[in-house]
mmCIF file of C-alpha atoms in Angstrom:
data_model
loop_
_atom_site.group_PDB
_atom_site.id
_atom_site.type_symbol
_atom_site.label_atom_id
_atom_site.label_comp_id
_atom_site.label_asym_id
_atom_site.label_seq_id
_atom_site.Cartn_x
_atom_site.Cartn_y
_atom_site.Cartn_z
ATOM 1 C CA UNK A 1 0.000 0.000 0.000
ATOM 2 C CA UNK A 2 1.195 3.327 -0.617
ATOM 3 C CA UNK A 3 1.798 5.333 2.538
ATOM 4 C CA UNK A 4 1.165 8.493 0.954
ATOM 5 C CA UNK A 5 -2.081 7.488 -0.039
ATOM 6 C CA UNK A 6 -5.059 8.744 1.436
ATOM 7 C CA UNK A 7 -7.257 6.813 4.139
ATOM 8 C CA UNK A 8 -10.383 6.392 1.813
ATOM 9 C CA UNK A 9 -8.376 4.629 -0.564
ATOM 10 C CA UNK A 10 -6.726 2.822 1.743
ATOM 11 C CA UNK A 11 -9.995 1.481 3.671
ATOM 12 C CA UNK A 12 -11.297 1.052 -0.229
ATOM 13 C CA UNK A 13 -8.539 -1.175 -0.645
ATOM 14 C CA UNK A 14 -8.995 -3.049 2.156
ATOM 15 C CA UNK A 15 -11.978 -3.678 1.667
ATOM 16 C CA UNK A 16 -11.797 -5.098 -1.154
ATOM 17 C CA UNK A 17 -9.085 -7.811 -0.580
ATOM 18 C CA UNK A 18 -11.523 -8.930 2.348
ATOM 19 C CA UNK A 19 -14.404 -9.181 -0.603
ATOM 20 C CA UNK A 20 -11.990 -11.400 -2.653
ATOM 21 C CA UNK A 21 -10.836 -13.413 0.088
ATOM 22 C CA UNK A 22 -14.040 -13.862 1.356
ATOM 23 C CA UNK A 23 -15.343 -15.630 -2.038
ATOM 24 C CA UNK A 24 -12.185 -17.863 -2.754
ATOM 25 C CA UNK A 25 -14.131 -20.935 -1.781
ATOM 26 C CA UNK A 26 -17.133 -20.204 -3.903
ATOM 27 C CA UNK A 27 -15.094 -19.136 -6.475
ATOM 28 C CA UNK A 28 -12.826 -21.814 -6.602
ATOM 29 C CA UNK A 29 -16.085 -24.267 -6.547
ATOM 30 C CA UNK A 30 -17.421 -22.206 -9.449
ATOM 31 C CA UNK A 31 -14.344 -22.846 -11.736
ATOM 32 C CA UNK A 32 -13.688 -26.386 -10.432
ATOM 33 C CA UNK A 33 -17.332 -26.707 -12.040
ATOM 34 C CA UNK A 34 -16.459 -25.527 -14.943
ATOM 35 C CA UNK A 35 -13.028 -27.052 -15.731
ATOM 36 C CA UNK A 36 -13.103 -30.337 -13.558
ATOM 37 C CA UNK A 37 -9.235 -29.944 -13.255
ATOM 38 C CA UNK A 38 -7.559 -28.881 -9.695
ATOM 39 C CA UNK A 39 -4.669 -27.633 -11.467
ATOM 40 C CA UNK A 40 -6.388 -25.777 -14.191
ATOM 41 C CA UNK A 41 -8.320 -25.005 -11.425
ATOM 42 C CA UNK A 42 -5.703 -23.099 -9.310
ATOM 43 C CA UNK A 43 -4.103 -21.385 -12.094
ATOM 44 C CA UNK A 44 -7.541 -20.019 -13.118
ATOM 45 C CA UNK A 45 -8.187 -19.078 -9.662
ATOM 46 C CA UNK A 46 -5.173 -17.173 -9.526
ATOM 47 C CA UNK A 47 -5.714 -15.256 -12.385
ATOM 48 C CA UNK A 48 -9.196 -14.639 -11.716
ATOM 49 C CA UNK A 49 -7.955 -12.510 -7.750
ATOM 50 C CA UNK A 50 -5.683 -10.543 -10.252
ATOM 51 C CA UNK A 51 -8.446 -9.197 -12.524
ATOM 52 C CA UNK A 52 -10.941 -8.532 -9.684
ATOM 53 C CA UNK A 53 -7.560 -7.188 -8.369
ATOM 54 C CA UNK A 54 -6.792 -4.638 -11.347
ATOM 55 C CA UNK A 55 -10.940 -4.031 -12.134
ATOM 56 C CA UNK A 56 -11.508 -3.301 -8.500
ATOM 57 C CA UNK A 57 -12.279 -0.138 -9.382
ATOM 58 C CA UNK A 58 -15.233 -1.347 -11.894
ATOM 59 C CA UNK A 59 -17.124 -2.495 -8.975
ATOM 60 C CA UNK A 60 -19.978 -0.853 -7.634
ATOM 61 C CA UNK A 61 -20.425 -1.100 -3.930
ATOM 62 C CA UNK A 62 -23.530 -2.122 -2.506
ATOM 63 C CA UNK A 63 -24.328 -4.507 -5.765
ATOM 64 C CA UNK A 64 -23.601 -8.537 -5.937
ATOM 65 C CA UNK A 65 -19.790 -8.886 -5.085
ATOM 66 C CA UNK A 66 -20.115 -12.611 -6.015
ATOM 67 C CA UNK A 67 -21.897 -12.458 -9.400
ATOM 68 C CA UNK A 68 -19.507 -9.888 -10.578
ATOM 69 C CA UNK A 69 -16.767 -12.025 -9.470
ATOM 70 C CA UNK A 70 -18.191 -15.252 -11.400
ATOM 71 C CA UNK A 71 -18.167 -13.115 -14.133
ATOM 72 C CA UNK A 72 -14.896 -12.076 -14.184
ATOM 73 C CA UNK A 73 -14.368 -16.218 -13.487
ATOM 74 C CA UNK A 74 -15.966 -17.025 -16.042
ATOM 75 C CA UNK A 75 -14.557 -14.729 -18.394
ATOM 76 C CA UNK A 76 -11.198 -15.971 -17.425
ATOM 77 C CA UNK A 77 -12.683 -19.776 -17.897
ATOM 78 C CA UNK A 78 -13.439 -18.746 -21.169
ATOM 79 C CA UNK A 79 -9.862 -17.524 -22.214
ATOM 80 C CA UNK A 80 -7.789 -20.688 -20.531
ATOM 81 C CA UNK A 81 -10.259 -23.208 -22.784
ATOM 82 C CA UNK A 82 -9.250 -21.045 -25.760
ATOM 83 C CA UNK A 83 -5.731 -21.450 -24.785
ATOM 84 C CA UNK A 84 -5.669 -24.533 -24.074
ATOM 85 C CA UNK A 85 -8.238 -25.649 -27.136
ATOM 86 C CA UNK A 86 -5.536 -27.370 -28.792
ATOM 87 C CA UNK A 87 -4.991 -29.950 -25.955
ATOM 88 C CA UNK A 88 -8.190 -31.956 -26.802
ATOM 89 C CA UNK A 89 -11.934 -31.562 -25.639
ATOM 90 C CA UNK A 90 -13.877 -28.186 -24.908
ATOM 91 C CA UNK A 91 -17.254 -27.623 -24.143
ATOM 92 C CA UNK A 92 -18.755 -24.672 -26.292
ATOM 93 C CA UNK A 93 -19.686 -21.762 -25.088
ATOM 94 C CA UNK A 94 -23.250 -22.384 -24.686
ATOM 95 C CA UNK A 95 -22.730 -25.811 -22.713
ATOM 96 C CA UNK A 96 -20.390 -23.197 -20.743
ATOM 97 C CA UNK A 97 -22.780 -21.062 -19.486
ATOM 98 C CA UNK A 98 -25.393 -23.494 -18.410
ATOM 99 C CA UNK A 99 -22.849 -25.111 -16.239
ATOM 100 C CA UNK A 100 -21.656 -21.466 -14.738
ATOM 101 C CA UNK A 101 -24.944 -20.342 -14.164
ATOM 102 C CA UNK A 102 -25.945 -24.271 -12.398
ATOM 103 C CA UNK A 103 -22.581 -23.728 -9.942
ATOM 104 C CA UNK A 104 -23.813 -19.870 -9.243
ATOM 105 C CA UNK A 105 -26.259 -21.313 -7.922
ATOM 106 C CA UNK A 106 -25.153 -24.243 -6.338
ATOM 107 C CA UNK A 107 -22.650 -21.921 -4.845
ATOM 108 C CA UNK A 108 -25.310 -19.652 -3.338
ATOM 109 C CA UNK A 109 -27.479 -22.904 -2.357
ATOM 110 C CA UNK A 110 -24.017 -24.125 -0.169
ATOM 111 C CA UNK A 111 -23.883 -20.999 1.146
ATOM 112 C CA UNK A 112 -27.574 -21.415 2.772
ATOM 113 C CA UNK A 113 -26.615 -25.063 3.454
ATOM 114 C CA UNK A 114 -23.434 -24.328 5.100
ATOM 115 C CA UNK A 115 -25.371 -21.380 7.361
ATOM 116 C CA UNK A 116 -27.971 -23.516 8.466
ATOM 117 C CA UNK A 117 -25.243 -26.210 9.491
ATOM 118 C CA UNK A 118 -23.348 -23.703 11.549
ATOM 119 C CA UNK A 119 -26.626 -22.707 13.415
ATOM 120 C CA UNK A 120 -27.383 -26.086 13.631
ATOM 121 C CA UNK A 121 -24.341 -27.279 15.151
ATOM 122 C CA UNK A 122 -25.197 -24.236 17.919
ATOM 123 C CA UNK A 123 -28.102 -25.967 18.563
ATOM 124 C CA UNK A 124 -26.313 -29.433 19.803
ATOM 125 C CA UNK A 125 -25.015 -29.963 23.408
ATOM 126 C CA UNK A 126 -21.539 -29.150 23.809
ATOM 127 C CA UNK A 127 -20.558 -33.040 24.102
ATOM 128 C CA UNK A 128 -21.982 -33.749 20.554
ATOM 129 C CA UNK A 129 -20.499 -30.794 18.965
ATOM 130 C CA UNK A 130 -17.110 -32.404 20.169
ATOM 131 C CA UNK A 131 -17.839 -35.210 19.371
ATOM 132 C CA UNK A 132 -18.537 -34.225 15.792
ATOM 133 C CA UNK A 133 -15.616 -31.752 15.795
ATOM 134 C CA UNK A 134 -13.044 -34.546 16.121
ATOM 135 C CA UNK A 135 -14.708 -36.820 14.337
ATOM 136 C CA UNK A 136 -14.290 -34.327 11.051
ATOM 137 C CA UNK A 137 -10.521 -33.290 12.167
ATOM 138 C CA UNK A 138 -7.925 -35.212 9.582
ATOM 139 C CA UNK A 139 -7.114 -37.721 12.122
ATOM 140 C CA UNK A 140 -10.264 -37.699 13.369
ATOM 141 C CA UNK A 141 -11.116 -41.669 12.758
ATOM 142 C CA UNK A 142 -13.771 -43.490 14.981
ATOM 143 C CA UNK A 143 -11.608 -45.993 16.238
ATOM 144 C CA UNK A 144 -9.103 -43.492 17.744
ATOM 145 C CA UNK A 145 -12.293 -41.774 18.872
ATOM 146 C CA UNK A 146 -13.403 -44.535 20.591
ATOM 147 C CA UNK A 147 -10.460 -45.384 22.522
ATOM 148 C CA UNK A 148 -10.010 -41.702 23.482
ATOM 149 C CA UNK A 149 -13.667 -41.759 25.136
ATOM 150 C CA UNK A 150 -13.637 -45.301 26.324
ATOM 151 C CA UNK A 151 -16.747 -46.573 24.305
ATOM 152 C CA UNK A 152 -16.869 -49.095 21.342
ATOM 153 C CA UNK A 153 -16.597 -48.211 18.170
ATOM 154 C CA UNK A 154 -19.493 -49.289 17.656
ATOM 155 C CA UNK A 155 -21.199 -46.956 20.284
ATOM 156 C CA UNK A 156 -19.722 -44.329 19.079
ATOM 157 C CA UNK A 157 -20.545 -44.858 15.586
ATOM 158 C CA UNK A 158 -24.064 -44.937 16.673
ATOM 159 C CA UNK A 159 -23.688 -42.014 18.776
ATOM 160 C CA UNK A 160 -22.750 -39.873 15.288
ATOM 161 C CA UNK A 161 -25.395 -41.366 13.233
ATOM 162 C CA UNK A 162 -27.571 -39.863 15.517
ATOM 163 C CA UNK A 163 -26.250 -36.718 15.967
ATOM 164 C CA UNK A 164 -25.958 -36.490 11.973
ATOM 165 C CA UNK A 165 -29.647 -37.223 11.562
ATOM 166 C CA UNK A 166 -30.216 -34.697 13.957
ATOM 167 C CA UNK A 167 -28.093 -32.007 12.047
ATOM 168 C CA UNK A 168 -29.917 -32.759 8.655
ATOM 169 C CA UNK A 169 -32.956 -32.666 10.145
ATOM 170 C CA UNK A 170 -31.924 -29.127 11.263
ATOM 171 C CA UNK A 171 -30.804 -28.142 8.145
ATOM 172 C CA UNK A 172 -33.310 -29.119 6.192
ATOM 173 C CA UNK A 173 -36.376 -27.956 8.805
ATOM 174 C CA UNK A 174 -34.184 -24.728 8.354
ATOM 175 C CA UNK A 175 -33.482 -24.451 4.543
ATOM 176 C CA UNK A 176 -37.784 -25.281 4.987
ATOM 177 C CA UNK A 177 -38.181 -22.205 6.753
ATOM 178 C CA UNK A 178 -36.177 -19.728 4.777
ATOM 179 C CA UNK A 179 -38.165 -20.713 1.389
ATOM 180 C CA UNK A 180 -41.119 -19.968 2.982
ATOM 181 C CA UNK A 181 -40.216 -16.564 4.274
#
């Protein structure tokens, strides 16, 4: 940042990086949809944070941060497959957009799903949302969980089902709710 610059600009700025890193995950979802490649992926990505980056100035505050961003995705989508037409298969453009505008909106659908879940999980006792908080950690397996606790496996296997169906049920009495208001 330049020091010299003045606050406004500075808080602009600011602001802005926390709009872009706050839709890396839905972006990165969106072009994954698009591409199916994790590498492609990435390098898309990447070059999609440096255009919203430059064009920062393009967006108008107060409007949808997240379709102007998939735009800008797929726009960049767009110019890898004509780079990289030559390597073999390519949608057209057509099939293109159909699948951008289905992961826009499974994007904003996870978004819901993923709100619900985190009220949800508010919701359960504080045993089960430890319980379910290890269980999900990388070495979170139910065997090791099991003889952490001193239960079966087997109890505590049934222990998560339960606390699963619970969570769904949530979610979806939730997700229920919101379409109705």
């Amino acid at each position: 940042m330049n020091p010299n610059a003045p606050p406004e600009a500075e808080n602009e700025s600011e602001q802005h990086v926390r709009l872009i890193a706050q839709a890396q995950r839905r972006l990165y979802a969106f072009i994954f949809a698009l591409v199916r490649h994790s590498s492609d992926t990435d390098d898309i990505l990447q070059e999609t944070n440096v255009v919203l980056w430059r064009k920062r100035a393009t967006y108008e505050p107060g409007s949808n941060y997240f379709a102007w961003a998939f735009t800008i995705a797929r726009l960049q989508v767009m110019s890898h497959r004509s780079k990289s037409a030559r390597r073999g298969l390519t949608f057209d453009d057509d099939l293109l957009n159909k699948i951008a505008e289905s992961a826009s909106t499974e994007s904003e659908q996870y978004d819901r799903r993923n709100a619900a879940l985190q009220n949800c999980l508010q919701k359960l006792t504080a045993s089960q949302r430890d319980l379910i908080s290890r269980r999900y950690q990388p070495d979170g397996a139910v065997n090791a969980l099991a003889a952490e606790i001193g239960k079966t496996s087997k109890a505590v296997s049934a222990t998560l089902r339960r606390v699963r169906d619970k969570l769904r049920e949530c979610i979806e009495r939730t997700l229920a709710a919101e379409a109705r208001s």
